[in-house]
Short mmCIF file of C-alpha atoms in Angstrom, two decimals:
data_model
loop_
_atom_site.label_atom_id
_atom_site.label_comp_id
_atom_site.label_asym_id
_atom_site.label_seq_id
_atom_site.Cartn_x
_atom_site.Cartn_y
_atom_site.Cartn_z
CA MET A 1 0.00 0.00 0.00
CA ALA A 2 1.37 3.39 -0.98
CA LYS A 3 2.29 5.73 1.83
CA VAL A 4 -0.27 8.48 2.39
CA SER A 5 1.01 11.98 3.05
CA THR A 6 0.26 12.75 6.69
CA ASP A 7 1.02 16.20 8.09
CA TYR A 8 -1.96 18.11 6.74
CA TYR A 9 -1.22 21.39 8.51
CA VAL A 10 2.43 21.53 7.45
CA GLN A 11 1.43 20.81 3.86
CA ARG A 12 -1.34 23.40 3.92
CA ASN A 13 0.96 26.07 5.35
CA ASN A 14 3.65 25.31 2.77
CA GLN A 15 1.13 25.52 -0.08
CA ASN A 16 -0.18 28.84 1.22
CA LEU A 17 3.32 30.23 1.63
CA GLU A 18 4.21 29.21 -1.91
CA ALA A 19 1.05 30.87 -3.23
CA LEU A 20 1.84 34.02 -1.24
CA ASP A 21 5.38 34.14 -2.65
CA ARG A 22 3.96 33.88 -6.18
CA LEU A 23 1.58 36.75 -5.55
CA LEU A 24 4.36 38.91 -4.12
CA ASP A 25 6.59 38.14 -7.11
CA GLU A 26 3.99 38.47 -9.85
CA SER A 27 0.96 40.46 -8.74
CA LEU A 28 1.81 42.92 -5.94
CA PRO A 29 4.03 46.03 -5.79
CA PRO A 30 7.55 45.46 -4.40
CA PHE A 31 6.86 47.45 -1.21
CA CYS A 32 4.29 44.83 -0.11
CA ALA A 33 7.06 42.40 0.84
CA ASP A 34 7.98 44.51 3.87
CA TYR A 35 4.37 44.66 5.02
CA PHE A 36 3.82 40.92 4.83
CA MET A 37 7.09 40.25 6.65
CA SER A 38 5.92 42.57 9.44
CA ILE A 39 2.71 40.61 10.10
CA GLU A 40 4.27 37.16 9.81
CA SER A 41 4.60 36.57 13.55
CA ARG A 42 0.95 37.29 14.34
CA THR A 43 -0.89 35.82 11.37
CA SER A 44 -1.22 32.42 9.75
CA PRO A 45 -0.04 31.76 6.18
CA LEU A 46 -3.69 31.41 5.13
CA THR A 47 -4.58 34.79 6.61
CA ARG A 48 -1.68 36.47 4.83
CA LEU A 49 -2.61 34.78 1.57
CA ASN A 50 -6.18 36.07 1.87
CA TYR A 51 -4.84 39.58 2.57
CA ALA A 52 -2.66 39.32 -0.54
CA HIS A 53 -5.62 38.35 -2.73
CA ASP A 54 -7.62 41.30 -1.40
CA LEU A 55 -4.75 43.74 -1.96
CA LYS A 56 -4.24 42.35 -5.45
CA ILE A 57 -7.77 43.48 -6.36
CA PHE A 58 -7.16 46.90 -4.78
CA PHE A 59 -4.00 47.50 -6.80
CA TYR A 60 -5.73 46.26 -9.94
CA PHE A 61 -8.47 48.85 -9.32
CA LEU A 62 -5.92 51.63 -8.84
CA CYS A 63 -4.20 50.82 -12.12
CA GLN A 64 -7.54 50.73 -13.90
CA ARG A 65 -9.07 53.90 -12.46
CA LYS A 66 -6.41 56.15 -10.90
CA PHE A 67 -3.01 55.28 -12.37
CA SER A 68 -4.18 54.42 -15.87
CA GLY A 69 -1.46 52.90 -18.01
CA ARG A 70 0.66 51.88 -15.01
CA SER A 71 1.28 48.28 -14.02
CA VAL A 72 0.82 47.03 -10.49
CA LYS A 73 4.52 46.13 -10.22
CA ASP A 74 5.41 49.78 -10.99
CA LEU A 75 3.39 51.26 -8.12
CA THR A 76 5.37 52.96 -5.34
CA LEU A 77 4.76 54.27 -1.84
CA ASP A 78 4.65 57.77 -3.33
CA ASP A 79 1.63 56.59 -5.29
CA MET A 80 0.04 55.36 -2.07
CA GLU A 81 0.38 58.83 -0.59
CA ASN A 82 -1.74 60.11 -3.46
CA VAL A 83 -4.58 57.67 -2.75
CA THR A 84 -7.48 59.72 -1.40
CA SER A 85 -10.44 58.69 0.71
CA THR A 86 -12.60 59.21 -2.37
CA ASP A 87 -10.43 56.73 -4.28
CA VAL A 88 -11.06 54.13 -1.58
CA GLU A 89 -14.79 54.84 -1.61
CA TYR A 90 -14.78 54.35 -5.39
CA PHE A 91 -12.97 51.07 -4.76
CA LEU A 92 -15.80 49.89 -2.51
CA SER A 93 -18.30 50.83 -5.20
CA PHE A 94 -16.18 49.05 -7.82
CA LEU A 95 -16.35 45.85 -5.77
CA SER A 96 -20.12 45.66 -6.21
CA ARG A 97 -19.59 44.42 -9.75
CA TYR A 98 -16.27 44.10 -11.56
CA LYS A 99 -14.48 41.99 -14.13
CA TYR A 100 -11.15 40.39 -13.32
CA ASP A 101 -9.29 37.67 -15.21
CA GLY A 102 -12.20 37.47 -17.64
CA LYS A 103 -14.72 36.69 -14.90
CA LEU A 104 -17.48 38.78 -13.38
CA HIS A 105 -17.25 39.22 -9.60
CA MET A 106 -19.70 40.75 -7.13
CA CYS A 107 -18.98 41.46 -3.47
CA ASN A 108 -21.54 41.82 -0.73
CA ASP A 109 -21.00 44.18 2.21
CA ARG A 110 -19.20 41.51 4.22
CA ALA A 111 -16.70 40.87 1.42
CA LYS A 112 -16.23 44.62 0.91
CA ALA A 113 -15.54 45.09 4.62
CA ARG A 114 -12.92 42.33 4.54
CA LYS A 115 -11.11 43.84 1.56
CA LEU A 116 -11.24 47.32 3.08
CA SER A 117 -9.78 45.92 6.30
CA ALA A 118 -6.82 44.50 4.36
CA VAL A 119 -6.25 47.84 2.62
CA LYS A 120 -6.49 49.81 5.87
CA ALA A 121 -4.07 47.48 7.66
CA MET A 122 -1.44 47.93 4.93
CA PHE A 123 -1.75 51.74 4.89
CA LYS A 124 -1.62 51.82 8.70
CA TYR A 125 1.66 49.90 8.67
CA PHE A 126 3.39 52.21 6.19
CA PHE A 127 2.04 55.33 7.92
CA LYS A 128 3.22 54.08 11.32
CA LYS A 129 6.67 53.40 9.84
CA ASP A 130 6.78 56.98 8.44
CA LEU A 131 7.07 55.57 4.93
CA ILE A 132 4.00 57.52 3.87
CA SER A 133 3.01 60.89 5.35
CA VAL A 134 -0.75 60.53 5.02
CA ASN A 135 -3.22 57.71 5.48
CA ASN A 136 -6.54 58.64 3.94
CA THR A 137 -8.05 55.19 4.43
CA THR A 138 -8.89 56.14 8.04
CA LYS A 139 -11.53 58.53 6.67
CA VAL A 140 -13.47 55.72 4.99
CA GLU A 141 -16.31 54.06 6.90
CA THR A 142 -16.52 50.28 6.90
CA PRO A 143 -19.69 49.01 5.20
CA LYS A 144 -22.41 48.12 7.66
CA ILE A 145 -22.80 44.38 7.81
CA HIS A 146 -26.31 43.07 8.26
CA GLU A 147 -26.31 39.87 10.24
CA LYS A 148 -27.94 37.01 8.39
CA PRO A 149 -30.14 34.47 10.17
CA ILE A 150 -28.17 31.41 11.18
CA ILE A 151 -29.04 28.41 9.04
CA ARG A 152 -28.94 25.05 10.77
CA LEU A 153 -30.59 21.68 10.74
CA GLU A 154 -33.75 21.25 12.81
CA ASP A 155 -33.82 18.58 15.51
CA GLN A 156 -35.69 16.10 13.32
CA GLU A 157 -33.32 16.70 10.40
CA ILE A 158 -30.20 15.66 12.33
CA PRO A 159 -30.96 11.90 12.44
CA GLY A 160 -32.38 12.27 8.93
CA ILE A 161 -29.12 13.32 7.28
CA ILE A 162 -27.21 10.52 9.03
CA ALA A 163 -29.83 7.96 7.99
CA THR A 164 -29.59 9.23 4.41
CA ALA A 165 -25.83 8.70 4.42
CA GLU A 166 -26.31 5.17 5.76
CA SER A 167 -29.04 4.13 3.30
CA GLY A 168 -28.52 6.33 0.25
CA THR A 169 -32.27 6.95 0.03
CA GLY A 170 -32.95 9.80 -2.37
CA LEU A 171 -29.61 9.68 -4.17
CA SER A 172 -29.49 9.62 -7.95
CA GLU A 173 -28.47 6.50 -9.85
CA HIS A 174 -25.07 8.03 -10.54
CA GLN A 175 -24.58 8.92 -6.86
CA MET A 176 -25.63 5.44 -5.76
CA ALA A 177 -22.80 3.97 -7.85
CA TYR A 178 -20.34 5.52 -5.37
CA HIS A 179 -22.45 5.24 -2.26
CA GLU A 180 -21.55 1.65 -1.36
CA HIS A 181 -17.85 2.57 -1.28
CA ASN A 182 -18.33 5.71 0.80
CA LYS A 183 -21.38 5.28 3.04
CA VAL A 184 -19.49 4.15 6.15
CA ARG A 185 -16.95 6.96 5.81
CA ASP A 186 -19.62 9.57 5.06
CA THR A 187 -21.71 8.47 8.03
CA ALA A 188 -18.67 8.78 10.30
CA ILE A 189 -17.91 12.28 9.00
CA LEU A 190 -21.48 13.56 9.42
CA THR A 191 -21.75 12.00 12.88
CA LEU A 192 -18.47 13.57 13.96
CA PHE A 193 -19.52 17.01 12.66
CA LEU A 194 -22.91 16.88 14.35
CA GLY A 195 -21.59 15.30 17.56
CA THR A 196 -18.66 17.64 18.20
CA GLY A 197 -19.07 20.82 16.13
CA ILE A 198 -15.52 20.80 14.77
CA ARG A 199 -14.47 22.91 11.80
CA ILE A 200 -13.96 21.33 8.40
CA SER A 201 -10.23 22.08 8.51
CA GLU A 202 -10.04 20.34 11.88
CA LEU A 203 -11.85 17.29 10.50
CA VAL A 204 -9.79 16.80 7.35
CA GLY A 205 -6.60 17.27 9.38
CA LEU A 206 -7.32 14.35 11.72
CA ASN A 207 -4.99 11.34 11.75
CA ASN A 208 -5.76 7.83 13.01
CA GLY A 209 -3.67 8.41 16.12
CA ASP A 210 -5.72 11.45 17.13
CA ILE A 211 -8.63 9.20 18.15
CA ASN A 212 -8.67 7.61 21.61
CA PHE A 213 -11.52 5.18 22.21
CA ASP A 214 -10.44 4.51 25.80
CA ASN A 215 -12.13 7.71 26.91
CA ASN A 216 -13.86 8.75 23.65
CA SER A 217 -11.57 11.71 23.05
CA PHE A 218 -9.66 13.13 20.11
CA ILE A 219 -7.08 15.82 19.40
CA VAL A 220 -7.92 18.67 17.03
CA THR A 221 -5.63 21.38 15.72
CA ARG A 222 -7.40 24.71 16.11
CA LYS A 223 -6.93 27.91 14.16
CA GLY A 224 -3.43 29.18 14.84
CA GLY A 225 -2.07 25.67 15.39
CA ALA A 226 -3.04 25.09 19.05
CA LYS A 227 -4.04 21.52 19.87
CA THR A 228 -7.11 20.76 21.98
CA ILE A 229 -8.63 17.56 23.35
CA LEU A 230 -12.35 17.19 22.71
CA TYR A 231 -14.76 14.38 23.60
CA PHE A 232 -17.49 12.50 21.78
CA ASP A 233 -20.39 10.26 22.76
CA ASP A 234 -21.00 6.59 22.06
CA THR A 235 -22.89 7.29 18.83
CA VAL A 236 -19.85 9.06 17.37
CA ALA A 237 -17.58 6.35 18.76
CA GLU A 238 -19.60 3.62 17.05
CA ALA A 239 -19.52 5.42 13.69
CA LEU A 240 -15.76 5.98 13.91
CA LYS A 241 -15.05 2.39 15.00
CA THR A 242 -17.11 1.03 12.10
CA TYR A 243 -15.23 3.21 9.63
CA MET A 244 -11.81 2.33 11.04
CA ALA A 245 -12.69 -1.39 10.99
CA GLN A 246 -13.64 -1.04 7.33
CA LYS A 247 -10.35 0.70 6.56
CA GLU A 248 -8.41 -2.09 8.25
CA ALA A 249 -10.37 -4.76 6.33
CA GLN A 250 -9.54 -2.94 3.08
CA SER A 251 -5.83 -2.76 4.01
CA LEU A 252 -5.94 1.05 4.02
CA PRO A 253 -3.22 2.90 5.99
CA MET A 254 -3.76 2.44 9.71
CA LEU A 255 -0.58 4.01 11.14
CA ASP A 256 -1.19 6.61 13.83
CA SER A 257 0.33 9.22 11.52
CA SER A 258 -1.92 8.26 8.56
CA PRO A 259 -4.95 10.43 7.69
CA LEU A 260 -8.20 9.38 9.31
CA PHE A 261 -10.51 10.18 6.41
CA LEU A 262 -9.38 8.98 2.99
CA THR A 263 -10.54 9.13 -0.59
CA THR A 264 -11.96 5.75 -1.62
CA GLY A 265 -13.35 4.01 -4.68
CA SER A 266 -10.72 5.52 -6.97
CA LYS A 267 -8.08 3.93 -9.19
CA LYS A 268 -5.56 6.25 -7.58
CA ALA A 269 -3.89 5.47 -4.28
CA PRO A 270 -5.95 6.66 -1.28
CA ALA A 271 -5.17 10.18 -0.14
CA ARG A 272 -6.31 12.49 2.61
CA LEU A 273 -9.87 13.62 1.95
CA GLY A 274 -9.90 17.30 0.99
CA VAL A 275 -12.06 20.21 2.06
CA ARG A 276 -13.89 20.47 -1.26
CA ALA A 277 -14.78 16.77 -1.25
CA VAL A 278 -16.24 17.05 2.26
CA GLU A 279 -18.23 20.15 1.28
CA ASN A 280 -19.70 18.36 -1.73
CA MET A 281 -20.54 15.30 0.34
CA VAL A 282 -22.41 17.32 2.97
CA LYS A 283 -24.29 19.23 0.27
CA LYS A 284 -25.31 15.97 -1.43
CA TYR A 285 -27.00 14.48 1.62
CA ALA A 286 -28.36 17.78 2.97
CA LYS A 287 -30.24 18.53 -0.25
CA ILE A 288 -32.27 15.37 0.31
CA VAL A 289 -33.09 16.01 3.96
CA SER A 290 -33.44 19.81 3.85
CA PRO A 291 -33.82 20.91 0.21
CA LEU A 292 -34.69 24.54 0.97
CA LYS A 293 -31.57 25.21 3.06
CA LYS A 294 -27.99 25.60 1.91
CA ILE A 295 -26.34 23.29 4.43
CA THR A 296 -22.54 23.32 4.59
CA PRO A 297 -20.08 21.82 7.09
CA HIS A 298 -20.14 25.17 8.91
CA LYS A 299 -23.94 24.92 9.18
CA LEU A 300 -23.48 21.51 10.82
CA ARG A 301 -21.18 23.27 13.28
CA SER A 302 -23.92 25.83 13.90
CA THR A 303 -26.39 23.00 14.43
CA TYR A 304 -24.18 21.50 17.13
CA GLY A 305 -23.48 24.87 18.77
CA THR A 306 -27.17 25.69 18.97
CA ALA A 307 -28.04 22.29 20.42
CA LEU A 308 -25.23 22.54 22.97
CA TYR A 309 -26.34 25.99 24.09
CA LYS A 310 -29.95 24.83 24.44
CA ALA A 311 -28.81 21.84 26.50
CA THR A 312 -26.38 23.68 28.79
CA GLY A 313 -27.42 27.33 28.76
CA ASP A 314 -23.71 28.03 29.30
CA ILE A 315 -22.28 30.27 26.59
CA TYR A 316 -18.75 29.86 27.98
CA VAL A 317 -18.87 26.09 27.60
CA VAL A 318 -20.09 26.51 24.02
CA ALA A 319 -17.28 28.97 23.25
CA ASP A 320 -14.64 26.64 24.69
CA VAL A 321 -15.87 23.53 22.87
CA LEU A 322 -16.18 25.36 19.55
CA GLY A 323 -12.77 26.99 19.96
CA HIS A 324 -13.94 30.61 19.84
CA LYS A 325 -11.27 32.97 21.14
CA ASP A 326 -13.78 35.78 21.57
CA ILE A 327 -16.88 35.05 23.64
CA ASN A 328 -18.74 37.74 21.69
CA THR A 329 -18.50 35.55 18.59
CA THR A 330 -20.32 32.81 20.44
CA LYS A 331 -22.92 35.16 21.89
CA LYS A 332 -23.67 36.64 18.49
CA HIS A 333 -24.39 33.25 16.98
CA TYR A 334 -25.84 31.12 19.74
CA ALA A 335 -27.24 33.29 22.52
CA ALA A 336 -29.92 35.11 20.55
CA ILE A 337 -33.29 35.16 22.29
CA THR A 338 -35.46 32.50 20.68
CA ASP A 339 -39.20 32.64 20.21
CA ASP A 340 -39.59 30.05 22.97
CA ALA A 341 -37.62 32.25 25.34
CA ARG A 342 -39.76 35.26 24.47
CA ARG A 343 -42.93 33.30 25.17
CA SER A 344 -41.57 32.00 28.48
CA VAL A 345 -41.29 35.50 30.00
CA VAL A 346 -44.97 36.34 29.48
CA GLY A 347 -46.55 37.07 32.85
CA LYS A 348 -43.24 37.14 34.72
CA VAL A 349 -43.60 40.87 35.38
CA LYS A 350 -46.69 41.56 37.51
CA LEU A 351 -48.57 44.72 36.51
CA LYS A 352 -51.22 44.30 39.25
CA PRO A 353 -51.39 42.39 42.50
CA ASP A 354 -53.05 39.03 42.08
CA ASN A 355 -56.08 40.07 44.17
CA ASP A 356 -56.72 43.01 41.83
CA ARG A 357 -57.03 40.86 38.76
CA PRO A 358 -60.50 40.16 37.35
CA GLN A 359 -61.92 36.92 38.60
CA PRO A 360 -62.91 34.35 35.93
#
């Protein structure tokens, strides 16, 4: 059996760093190298890569609208001093609908706010270093972000999506051709998502040795690289044991350092299951159980977080289990007053003494 590449997080970081280097070399002005070096110690490679993509669009806009005829690689810090607050506001308007690399793109307010944040952070760095004498981006207001309702599975839909993965009921003929190979793995993945609330990056990064059935625990690598021990119930344990037994029977890699979830049913050697494959798998089963909702792995995480908050009423426990660094993130998503809670307070505040109320 071919050896399966194991260290997911090292590989992912290396890929992101390589992509960042390419952007710096090919698509960003030379002065950006200093900025990205300055934030290296406090950001992940993925975060820096996302910043670079956002700045790439900003510089593209400048060369299209303000410095016409100039190339991005020719831009200088002197040019940045000439960027006005109006230029940045036009940039936000531009993001509503623009063509880039032959494709049409449209950004909502959340995406605009993220790109503006990247632009502001870069200008702040060069202004603080006295490399530019003015920073007009501080005059631009961040777009107001309207919070969207949290989409999640209802209580009755949770066992439904797992049962669909087990049976394949509702799948097309083409999908059923692959279902027999993948149903045990898919059931284990959905059960783990819904039973622990882990992120998709945490799930695909799991290795066999991260699972401990002695106390039903496992090790996840959180954002930023910190490792945390989480726990699962017997239902999750059964699904994982069934999947691992199947892997062993199929002579798939069972070393502690081998990936837990593998691609199967392919002529190629098994490899670590990727993020896109997991997203597509969740979408496939969710469309059958909840066709009107766009259910993603993150929505399964929301489903778990909501259920955990309802069961415990402890927002701090929810924040810790989900790995939120900021408790306000957890409150925003899981501590909203529900309709049931609103109904429960009716009559709690007495407007008249009981003996003054009309008798039936």
